[in-house]
CSV table of C-alpha atoms and ligand atoms in Angstrom, one decimal:
chain,number,residue,atom,x,y,z
A,1,UNK,CA,0.0,0.0,0.0
A,2,UNK,CA,1.3,3.5,-0.9
A,3,UNK,CA,1.3,5.6,2.3
A,4,UNK,CA,-0.1,9.1,2.1
A,5,UNK,CA,3.5,10.5,2.1
A,6,UNK,CA,4.6,8.2,-0.7
A,7,UNK,CA,1.5,9.0,-2.8
A,8,UNK,CA,2.1,12.8,-2.4
A,9,UNK,CA,5.9,12.3,-3.2
A,10,UNK,CA,5.0,10.2,-6.2
A,11,UNK,CA,2.6,12.8,-7.5
A,12,UNK,CA,5.2,15.6,-7.0
A,13,UNK,CA,7.7,13.5,-8.9
A,14,UNK,CA,5.4,13.0,-11.9
A,15,UNK,CA,3.4,16.3,-12.0
A,16,UNK,CA,5.6,18.7,-10.0
A,17,UNK,CA,2.9,20.1,-7.6
A,18,UNK,CA,0.7,19.3,-4.6
A,19,UNK,CA,-2.3,16.9,-4.9
A,20,UNK,CA,-5.4,16.3,-2.8
A,21,UNK,CA,-6.1,12.6,-2.0
A,22,UNK,CA,-9.0,10.3,-2.5
A,23,UNK,CA,-9.7,6.6,-1.5
A,24,UNK,CA,-12.1,4.0,-2.8
A,25,UNK,CA,-12.3,0.5,-1.4
A,26,UNK,CA,-12.4,-2.9,-2.9
A,27,UNK,CA,-15.0,-5.2,-1.5
A,28,UNK,CA,-15.9,-8.8,-0.4
A,29,UNK,CA,-19.3,-10.2,-0.8
A,30,UNK,CA,-20.6,-12.3,2.1
A,31,UNK,CA,-23.4,-13.8,0.1
A,32,UNK,CA,-25.5,-13.1,-3.0
A,33,UNK,CA,-23.5,-13.9,-6.1
A,34,UNK,CA,-24.6,-12.9,-9.6
A,35,UNK,CA,-27.9,-11.8,-8.1
A,36,UNK,CA,-27.2,-8.0,-8.7
A,37,UNK,CA,-27.9,-8.0,-12.4
A,38,UNK,CA,-31.2,-10.0,-11.7
A,39,UNK,CA,-32.6,-7.2,-9.6
A,40,UNK,CA,-31.9,-9.3,-6.5
A,41,UNK,CA,-30.2,-9.1,-3.1
A,42,UNK,CA,-26.5,-9.0,-2.2
A,43,UNK,CA,-24.5,-8.5,1.1
A,44,UNK,CA,-21.1,-7.0,0.4
A,45,UNK,CA,-18.7,-5.1,2.7
A,46,UNK,CA,-16.1,-2.6,1.7
A,47,UNK,CA,-12.5,-3.7,2.4
A,48,UNK,CA,-9.4,-2.0,3.8
A,49,UNK,CA,-7.7,-2.8,0.4
A,50,UNK,CA,-8.3,0.3,-1.6
A,51,UNK,CA,-7.3,2.4,-4.6
A,52,UNK,CA,-5.8,5.7,-3.6
A,53,UNK,CA,-5.8,8.7,-6.1
A,54,UNK,CA,-3.7,11.8,-5.8
A,55,UNK,CA,-5.3,14.5,-7.8
A,56,UNK,CA,-4.8,18.1,-8.9
A,57,UNK,CA,-6.7,20.3,-11.4
A,58,UNK,CA,-5.4,21.4,-14.8
A,59,UNK,CA,-6.1,24.5,-16.6
A,60,UNK,CA,-6.9,22.7,-19.8
A,61,UNK,CA,-9.3,19.9,-20.9
A,62,UNK,CA,-6.7,17.1,-20.6
A,63,UNK,CA,-7.1,14.2,-18.2
A,64,UNK,CA,-3.7,12.7,-17.4
A,65,UNK,CA,-3.5,9.5,-15.3
A,66,UNK,CA,-0.6,7.5,-14.0
A,67,UNK,CA,-1.1,4.0,-12.6
A,68,UNK,CA,1.6,3.0,-10.3
A,69,UNK,CA,0.5,-0.6,-10.7
A,70,UNK,CA,0.9,-0.5,-14.4
A,71,UNK,CA,3.8,2.0,-14.5
A,72,UNK,CA,2.3,4.0,-17.3
A,73,UNK,CA,1.0,7.5,-17.8
A,74,UNK,CA,-1.8,8.1,-20.3
A,75,UNK,CA,-3.8,11.0,-21.6
A,76,UNK,CA,-7.4,11.6,-22.5
A,77,UNK,CA,-8.9,14.7,-24.1
A,78,UNK,CA,-12.2,15.6,-22.5
A,79,UNK,CA,-13.1,17.3,-25.8
A,80,UNK,CA,-12.7,14.2,-27.9
A,81,UNK,CA,-16.1,13.9,-29.7
A,82,UNK,CA,-15.9,10.1,-30.2
A,83,UNK,CA,-13.7,8.4,-27.6
A,84,UNK,CA,-13.0,4.7,-28.3
A,85,UNK,CA,-12.1,2.0,-25.8
A,86,UNK,CA,-8.4,0.9,-26.0
A,87,UNK,CA,-9.0,-2.5,-24.5
A,88,UNK,CA,-6.6,-1.9,-21.6
A,89,UNK,CA,-6.6,-0.5,-18.1
A,90,UNK,CA,-7.4,3.0,-19.3
A,91,UNK,CA,-11.0,1.9,-20.4
A,92,UNK,CA,-11.8,1.8,-16.6
A,93,UNK,CA,-10.5,5.3,-16.1
A,94,UNK,CA,-11.6,7.2,-19.3
A,95,UNK,CA,-14.9,5.2,-19.5
A,96,UNK,CA,-15.8,7.0,-16.2
A,97,UNK,CA,-15.0,10.4,-17.7
A,98,UNK,CA,-17.2,9.5,-20.7
A,99,UNK,CA,-20.1,8.3,-18.5
A,100,UNK,CA,-19.9,11.4,-16.2
A,101,UNK,CA,-19.7,13.8,-19.3
A,102,UNK,CA,-22.6,11.8,-20.9
A,103,UNK,CA,-24.7,12.4,-17.7
A,104,UNK,CA,-24.1,16.2,-18.3
A,105,UNK,CA,-21.4,16.7,-15.7
A,106,UNK,CA,-19.2,19.7,-16.7
A,107,UNK,CA,-15.7,18.1,-16.1
A,108,UNK,CA,-12.4,19.8,-15.9
A,109,UNK,CA,-8.9,18.6,-16.8
A,110,UNK,CA,-6.9,16.9,-14.1
A,111,UNK,CA,-3.7,15.1,-13.3
A,112,UNK,CA,-4.1,11.9,-11.4
A,113,UNK,CA,-1.8,9.3,-9.8
A,114,UNK,CA,-3.6,6.1,-8.8
A,115,UNK,CA,-2.1,3.4,-6.5
A,116,UNK,CA,-4.0,0.4,-5.4
A,117,UNK,CA,-3.7,-2.3,-2.8
A,118,UNK,CA,-6.6,-4.2,-4.2
A,119,UNK,CA,-5.3,-7.4,-5.9
A,120,UNK,CA,-6.2,-7.3,-9.5
A,121,UNK,CA,-8.6,-10.0,-11.0
A,122,UNK,CA,-9.0,-11.7,-7.6
A,123,UNK,CA,-12.7,-11.1,-7.1
A,124,UNK,CA,-12.2,-8.2,-4.7
A,125,UNK,CA,-13.1,-5.6,-7.3
A,126,UNK,CA,-10.0,-3.7,-8.2
A,127,UNK,CA,-11.9,-2.4,-11.2
A,128,UNK,CA,-14.7,-0.8,-9.3
A,129,UNK,CA,-12.2,0.7,-6.8
A,130,UNK,CA,-10.4,2.2,-9.7
A,131,UNK,CA,-13.5,3.6,-11.4
A,132,UNK,CA,-15.0,5.0,-8.2
A,133,UNK,CA,-11.7,6.6,-7.2
A,134,UNK,CA,-11.6,8.3,-10.6
A,135,UNK,CA,-15.2,9.4,-10.6
A,136,UNK,CA,-14.9,10.9,-7.2
A,137,UNK,CA,-11.7,12.7,-8.2
A,138,UNK,CA,-13.2,14.1,-11.4
A,139,UNK,CA,-16.4,15.5,-9.7
A,140,UNK,CA,-14.2,16.9,-6.9
A,141,UNK,CA,-11.9,18.6,-9.4
A,142,UNK,CA,-14.9,20.1,-11.3
A,143,UNK,CA,-16.4,21.4,-7.9
A,144,UNK,CA,-19.6,19.3,-8.5
A,145,UNK,CA,-21.8,17.8,-5.8
A,146,UNK,CA,-21.4,14.0,-5.3
A,147,UNK,CA,-24.4,11.7,-5.0
A,148,UNK,CA,-22.9,8.3,-4.2
A,149,UNK,CA,-25.7,6.3,-5.7
A,150,UNK,CA,-25.5,8.2,-8.9
A,151,UNK,CA,-21.7,7.8,-8.9
A,152,UNK,CA,-22.0,4.1,-8.5
A,153,UNK,CA,-24.5,3.9,-11.4
A,154,UNK,CA,-22.3,5.9,-13.7
A,155,UNK,CA,-19.2,3.9,-12.8
A,156,UNK,CA,-21.2,0.7,-13.6
A,157,UNK,CA,-22.3,2.2,-16.9
A,158,UNK,CA,-18.6,2.9,-17.7
A,159,UNK,CA,-17.8,-0.7,-17.1
A,160,UNK,CA,-20.9,-2.0,-19.0
A,161,UNK,CA,-20.5,0.3,-22.0
A,162,UNK,CA,-16.8,1.3,-22.3
A,163,UNK,CA,-15.1,-1.7,-20.9
A,164,UNK,CA,-17.8,-4.1,-22.2
A,165,UNK,CA,-18.2,-6.0,-19.0
A,166,UNK,CA,-21.9,-6.4,-18.3
A,167,UNK,CA,-21.4,-6.3,-14.5
A,168,UNK,CA,-24.2,-5.6,-12.1
A,169,UNK,CA,-24.2,-2.7,-9.6
A,170,UNK,CA,-22.7,-4.5,-6.6
A,171,UNK,CA,-19.0,-3.5,-6.9
A,172,UNK,CA,-19.5,0.2,-7.6
A,173,UNK,CA,-22.3,0.5,-5.1
A,174,UNK,CA,-20.4,-0.9,-2.1
A,175,UNK,CA,-17.2,1.0,-3.1
A,176,UNK,CA,-19.3,4.2,-3.0
A,177,UNK,CA,-21.5,3.4,0.1
A,178,UNK,CA,-19.6,1.0,2.3
A,179,UNK,CA,-20.1,1.4,6.0
A,180,UNK,CA,-17.5,1.0,8.8
A,181,UNK,CA,-17.9,-2.4,10.7
A,182,UNK,CA,-21.0,-3.4,8.6
A,183,UNK,CA,-22.0,-5.4,5.7
A,184,UNK,CA,-24.7,-3.9,3.5
A,185,UNK,CA,-27.7,-6.0,2.5
A,186,UNK,CA,-28.7,-4.2,-0.8
A,187,UNK,CA,-31.8,-4.6,-2.8
A,188,UNK,CA,-30.4,-4.1,-6.3
A,189,UNK,CA,-33.7,-3.1,-7.7
A,190,UNK,CA,-34.6,-0.2,-5.3
A,191,UNK,CA,-30.9,0.3,-4.2
A,192,UNK,CA,-32.2,0.4,-0.6
A,193,UNK,CA,-29.5,-0.7,1.8
A,194,UNK,CA,-29.7,-2.3,5.2
A,195,UNK,CA,-26.6,-2.0,7.3
A,196,UNK,CA,-25.9,-5.3,9.0
A,197,UNK,CA,-23.3,-5.1,11.9
A,198,UNK,CA,-20.7,-7.8,11.9
A,199,UNK,CA,-21.1,-9.8,15.1
A,200,UNK,CA,-17.9,-9.2,17.2
A,201,UNK,CA,-17.8,-12.9,17.9
A,202,UNK,CA,-17.0,-13.6,14.3
A,203,UNK,CA,-14.5,-12.3,11.7
A,204,UNK,CA,-14.8,-12.3,8.0
A,205,UNK,CA,-11.7,-14.0,6.5
A,206,UNK,CA,-10.7,-13.6,2.9
A,207,UNK,CA,-8.5,-16.3,1.2
A,208,UNK,CA,-7.1,-15.9,-2.3
A,209,UNK,CA,-6.9,-19.1,-4.4
A,210,UNK,CA,-4.2,-17.3,-6.4
A,211,UNK,CA,-5.8,-18.6,-9.7
A,212,UNK,CA,-7.9,-16.7,-12.2
A,213,UNK,CA,-9.1,-18.3,-15.3
A,214,UNK,CA,-9.2,-16.2,-18.3
A,215,UNK,CA,-12.8,-17.2,-19.3
A,216,UNK,CA,-14.2,-15.0,-16.5
A,217,UNK,CA,-15.6,-12.0,-18.4
A,218,UNK,CA,-16.9,-14.1,-21.4
A,219,UNK,CA,-18.6,-16.6,-19.0
A,220,UNK,CA,-20.0,-13.8,-17.0
A,221,UNK,CA,-21.7,-12.3,-19.9
A,222,UNK,CA,-23.0,-15.8,-20.8
A,223,UNK,CA,-24.5,-16.3,-17.4
A,224,UNK,CA,-26.3,-13.0,-17.7
A,225,UNK,CA,-27.7,-14.1,-21.1
A,226,UNK,CA,-29.0,-17.4,-19.5
A,227,UNK,CA,-30.8,-15.3,-16.8
A,228,UNK,CA,-32.4,-13.1,-19.5
A,229,UNK,CA,-33.5,-16.2,-21.4
A,230,UNK,CA,-35.1,-17.7,-18.3
A,231,UNK,CA,-37.1,-14.5,-17.8
A,232,UNK,CA,-38.2,-14.5,-21.4
A,233,UNK,CA,-39.5,-18.0,-21.3
A,234,UNK,CA,-41.1,-17.7,-17.8
A,235,UNK,CA,-42.8,-14.4,-18.4
A,236,UNK,CA,-45.7,-15.8,-20.6
A,237,UNK,CA,-46.7,-18.1,-17.7
A,238,UNK,CA,-45.7,-16.1,-14.6
A,239,UNK,CA,-47.1,-12.8,-15.7
A,240,UNK,CA,-45.4,-9.4,-15.2
A,241,UNK,CA,-41.9,-10.6,-14.2
A,242,UNK,CA,-39.1,-8.2,-15.1
A,243,UNK,CA,-36.2,-10.2,-13.7
A,244,UNK,CA,-35.4,-13.5,-11.9
A,245,UNK,CA,-36.0,-11.4,-8.7
A,246,UNK,CA,-39.7,-11.7,-9.4
A,247,UNK,CA,-39.5,-15.5,-9.6
A,248,UNK,CA,-39.9,-17.8,-6.4
A,249,UNK,CA,-38.2,-21.1,-6.2
A,250,UNK,CA,-41.7,-22.7,-6.3
A,251,UNK,CA,-42.7,-20.7,-9.4
A,252,UNK,CA,-39.5,-21.9,-11.1
A,253,UNK,CA,-40.0,-25.5,-10.2
A,254,UNK,CA,-43.6,-25.5,-11.4
A,255,UNK,CA,-42.4,-24.3,-14.9
A,256,UNK,CA,-39.1,-26.2,-15.1
A,257,UNK,CA,-40.3,-27.8,-18.4
A,258,UNK,CA,-40.1,-24.5,-20.2
A,259,UNK,CA,-36.4,-24.2,-19.7
A,260,UNK,CA,-33.4,-26.3,-20.9
A,261,UNK,CA,-31.6,-28.1,-18.1
A,262,UNK,CA,-28.8,-25.5,-18.1
A,263,UNK,CA,-31.0,-22.5,-18.1
A,264,UNK,CA,-33.1,-24.1,-15.3
A,265,UNK,CA,-30.0,-24.6,-13.2
A,266,UNK,CA,-28.8,-21.1,-13.8
A,267,UNK,CA,-32.1,-19.7,-12.7
A,268,UNK,CA,-32.3,-22.0,-9.7
A,269,UNK,CA,-29.1,-20.6,-8.5
A,270,UNK,CA,-30.4,-17.0,-8.7
A,271,UNK,CA,-33.8,-17.6,-7.1
A,272,UNK,CA,-32.5,-19.6,-4.2
A,273,UNK,CA,-29.6,-17.3,-3.7
A,274,UNK,CA,-31.9,-14.3,-3.3
A,275,UNK,CA,-33.8,-16.1,-0.5
A,276,UNK,CA,-30.5,-17.0,1.1
A,277,UNK,CA,-29.2,-13.5,1.2
A,278,UNK,CA,-32.4,-12.2,2.9
A,279,UNK,CA,-32.2,-14.9,5.5
A,280,UNK,CA,-28.4,-14.5,6.0
A,281,UNK,CA,-28.9,-10.8,6.7
A,282,UNK,CA,-31.5,-11.7,9.3
A,283,UNK,CA,-29.4,-14.4,10.8
A,284,UNK,CA,-26.3,-12.2,11.0
A,285,UNK,CA,-28.3,-9.3,12.5
A,286,UNK,CA,-29.8,-11.7,15.1
A,287,UNK,CA,-26.4,-13.2,16.0
A,288,UNK,CA,-27.2,-16.6,14.5
A,289,UNK,CA,-23.8,-17.1,13.1
A,290,UNK,CA,-24.3,-20.8,12.6
A,291,UNK,CA,-27.4,-20.2,10.3
A,292,UNK,CA,-25.6,-17.5,8.4
A,293,UNK,CA,-22.6,-19.8,7.9
A,294,UNK,CA,-24.9,-22.7,6.7
A,295,UNK,CA,-26.4,-20.4,4.0
A,296,UNK,CA,-22.9,-19.4,2.9
A,297,UNK,CA,-22.1,-23.1,2.4
A,298,UNK,CA,-25.3,-23.7,0.5
A,299,UNK,CA,-24.5,-20.6,-1.7
A,300,UNK,CA,-21.2,-22.2,-2.6
A,301,UNK,CA,-22.7,-25.5,-3.6
A,302,UNK,CA,-25.2,-23.6,-5.7
A,303,UNK,CA,-22.4,-21.6,-7.5
A,304,UNK,CA,-20.5,-24.8,-8.0
A,305,UNK,CA,-23.2,-27.1,-9.3
A,306,UNK,CA,-26.0,-24.9,-10.7
A,307,UNK,CA,-24.3,-21.7,-11.8
A,308,UNK,CA,-21.0,-23.5,-12.5
A,309,UNK,CA,-18.8,-20.5,-11.8
A,310,UNK,CA,-16.3,-22.1,-9.4
A,311,UNK,CA,-13.2,-24.0,-10.3
A,312,UNK,CA,-11.2,-26.9,-8.9
A,313,UNK,CA,-8.8,-24.8,-6.8
A,314,UNK,CA,-11.6,-22.6,-5.3
A,315,UNK,CA,-13.6,-25.8,-4.4
A,316,UNK,CA,-10.5,-27.2,-2.6
A,317,UNK,CA,-10.0,-24.0,-0.7
A,318,UNK,CA,-13.7,-24.0,0.3
A,319,UNK,CA,-13.7,-27.6,1.3
A,320,UNK,CA,-10.7,-27.1,3.5
A,321,UNK,CA,-12.2,-24.1,5.2
A,322,UNK,CA,-15.6,-25.6,5.8
A,323,UNK,CA,-14.1,-28.5,7.7
A,324,UNK,CA,-11.9,-26.5,10.1
A,325,UNK,CA,-12.9,-25.9,13.7
A,326,UNK,CA,-14.6,-22.5,14.5
A,327,UNK,CA,-15.8,-22.0,10.9
A,328,UNK,CA,-19.5,-21.1,10.5
A,329,UNK,CA,-19.4,-21.1,6.6
A,330,UNK,CA,-17.2,-20.6,3.6
A,331,UNK,CA,-17.9,-19.9,-0.1
A,332,UNK,CA,-16.3,-18.4,-3.2
A,333,UNK,CA,-16.8,-14.6,-3.4
A,334,UNK,CA,-16.9,-12.4,-6.5
A,335,UNK,CA,-17.5,-13.2,-10.3
A,336,UNK,CA,-16.0,-16.6,-10.2
A,337,UNK,CA,-13.5,-18.9,-12.1
A,338,UNK,CA,-10.9,-18.4,-9.4
A,339,UNK,CA,-10.2,-15.5,-7.1
A,340,UNK,CA,-11.0,-15.5,-3.4
A,341,UNK,CA,-13.2,-17.2,-0.9
A,342,UNK,CA,-14.9,-15.6,2.1
A,343,UNK,CA,-15.3,-17.5,5.4
A,344,UNK,CA,-17.2,-16.5,8.6
A,345,UNK,CA,-14.9,-17.6,11.4
A,346,UNK,CA,-15.2,-17.6,15.2
A,347,UNK,CA,-13.0,-14.6,16.4
A,348,UNK,CA,-10.8,-16.9,18.6
A,349,UNK,CA,-10.2,-19.4,15.9
A,350,UNK,CA,-9.0,-17.0,13.1
A,351,UNK,CA,-5.2,-17.3,13.6
A,352,UNK,CA,-5.3,-21.2,13.6
A,353,UNK,CA,-7.7,-21.1,10.7
A,354,UNK,CA,-5.4,-18.9,8.6
A,355,UNK,CA,-2.4,-21.2,9.3
A,356,UNK,CA,-4.3,-24.3,8.7
A,357,UNK,CA,-5.8,-23.1,5.4
A,358,UNK,CA,-2.6,-22.0,4.1
A,359,UNK,CA,-0.9,-25.2,4.8
A,360,UNK,CA,-3.6,-27.5,3.6
A,361,UNK,CA,-4.2,-25.5,0.4
A,362,UNK,CA,-0.5,-25.6,-0.4
A,363,UNK,CA,-0.3,-29.3,0.2
A,364,UNK,CA,-3.3,-29.9,-2.0
A,365,UNK,CA,-2.5,-27.5,-4.9
A,366,UNK,CA,1.1,-26.3,-4.5
A,367,UNK,CA,-0.2,-22.7,-4.3
A,368,UNK,CA,0.4,-20.3,-1.5
A,369,UNK,CA,-2.8,-18.6,-0.6
A,370,UNK,CA,-2.7,-15.1,0.9
A,371,UNK,CA,-5.3,-14.8,3.7
A,372,UNK,CA,-6.5,-11.9,5.7
A,373,UNK,CA,-9.2,-11.1,8.3
A,374,UNK,CA,-11.0,-7.9,7.3
A,375,UNK,CA,-12.8,-5.1,9.0
A,376,UNK,CA,-15.4,-3.4,6.9
A,377,UNK,CA,-14.7,0.2,5.8
A,378,UNK,CA,-16.4,3.4,4.7
A,379,UNK,CA,-17.1,3.9,1.0
A,380,UNK,CA,-15.2,6.4,-1.2
A,381,UNK,CA,-14.1,9.7,0.2
A,382,UNK,CA,-11.3,12.1,0.9
A,383,UNK,CA,-8.1,10.3,2.3
A,384,UNK,CA,-7.2,12.0,5.6
A,385,UNK,CA,-3.5,13.1,5.8
B,401,ADP,P1,-11.3,-7.4,-10.3
B,401,ADP,O1,-12.3,-6.2,-10.4
B,401,ADP,O2,-12.0,-8.6,-9.7
B,401,ADP,O3,-10.1,-7.1,-9.6
B,401,ADP,P2,-11.5,-7.1,-13.2
B,401,ADP,O4,-11.1,-8.1,-14.3
B,401,ADP,O5,-12.9,-6.7,-13.1
B,401,ADP,O6,-11.0,-7.8,-11.8
B,401,ADP,O7,-10.6,-5.8,-13.2
B,401,ADP,C1,-9.2,-5.8,-13.3
B,401,ADP,C2,-8.7,-4.8,-14.3
B,401,ADP,O8,-9.0,-3.5,-13.7
B,401,ADP,C3,-7.2,-4.9,-14.5
B,401,ADP,O9,-6.9,-5.8,-15.5
B,401,ADP,C4,-6.9,-3.4,-14.9
B,401,ADP,O10,-7.2,-3.2,-16.3
B,401,ADP,C5,-7.9,-2.6,-14.1
B,401,ADP,N1,-7.2,-2.1,-12.9
B,401,ADP,C6,-7.6,-2.4,-11.6
B,401,ADP,N2,-6.8,-1.7,-10.8
B,401,ADP,C7,-6.0,-0.9,-11.5
B,401,ADP,C8,-4.9,0.0,-11.2
B,401,ADP,N3,-4.6,0.3,-9.9
B,401,ADP,N4,-4.3,0.5,-12.3
B,401,ADP,C9,-4.6,0.2,-13.5
B,401,ADP,N5,-5.5,-0.6,-13.8
B,401,ADP,C10,-6.2,-1.2,-12.9
B,402,MG,MG1,-14.0,-6.1,-11.5
């Protein structure tokens, strides 16, 4: 992680003046995977891993951004009438400028240095942390008011339209609206959020499988297409359904014959996952950690067998975790095909858990997992000196 001083010094080296600082967190999702783009329920928390931006205004209409992670400085002209994606990291940055300008925001030129401690492509949402840090920076430079729900929507639009990843609202929303020491149960249709305190008897532990399979974004868009197909086929019999959010497990079972086996299983993951999220939020809020954990375990089985977004290494990591003492539940978190798992672990058992998972995972796969216990953070905002 770049410290405040390192970030300021880095900015001075590149741009020769003083910046102000912004931070936007990555996230872990406790439960509710791929439900966001089905208008359903999710329960993420913002992490202490974050993207930090050092920012200063420019007198012209140029946006210049340096990524410490990539080691590259790139420029974008805010007056470019037809900006095109370059199919690299800058799409996440300039896509946000395009989305903000498209929403009528009068942006101004800026110099920006971004540094991030969010591991890239590990399902902890480095992309949204980058987008949100840039969006917040640009609005601040332009002296515009910041509505964090609107900012989340515009960053999602950037990723959907400029990057070409049809992600739901989860990552950008929690990076904008995260709440200290809480997970947020979010209704992705109304964008209503319910803060759920993390019971002090438990910790959220994230373990990185250290694998990411390249099919992630193509498969993601395919899953989304399957959900849309299920809605199209079920709508004639179920009435005015707009998304799988509107379908109950019973409604799906009764009309199973209308769907291919694959489409049925994809839909079954979503409709059962939605119910699990709502129940898990109640269980966590009521201190029923065992029930919350059992739902996380069921969520993993559903992702593995019905939605088919897990992979061998992640299944191994989850199996190891679920069998250890003091573990309430464990599942893959994030888009899938690798990345991280999230476990709910008894506070007193966390140290032993981390050691045992690391050892057993290395024995099974030869891979060294990085593991950490997290404390949920606030969403995007100024970074204090
Ligand atoms: P995730 O969001 O799970 O980390 P994604 O595939 O959605 O994975 O996004 C990863 C991409 O986001 C990277 O390949 C890179 O293009 C971009 N990115 C994220 N963080 C940075 C950063 N600090 N600097 C430059 N690009 C970044
Ligand atoms: Mg991402």
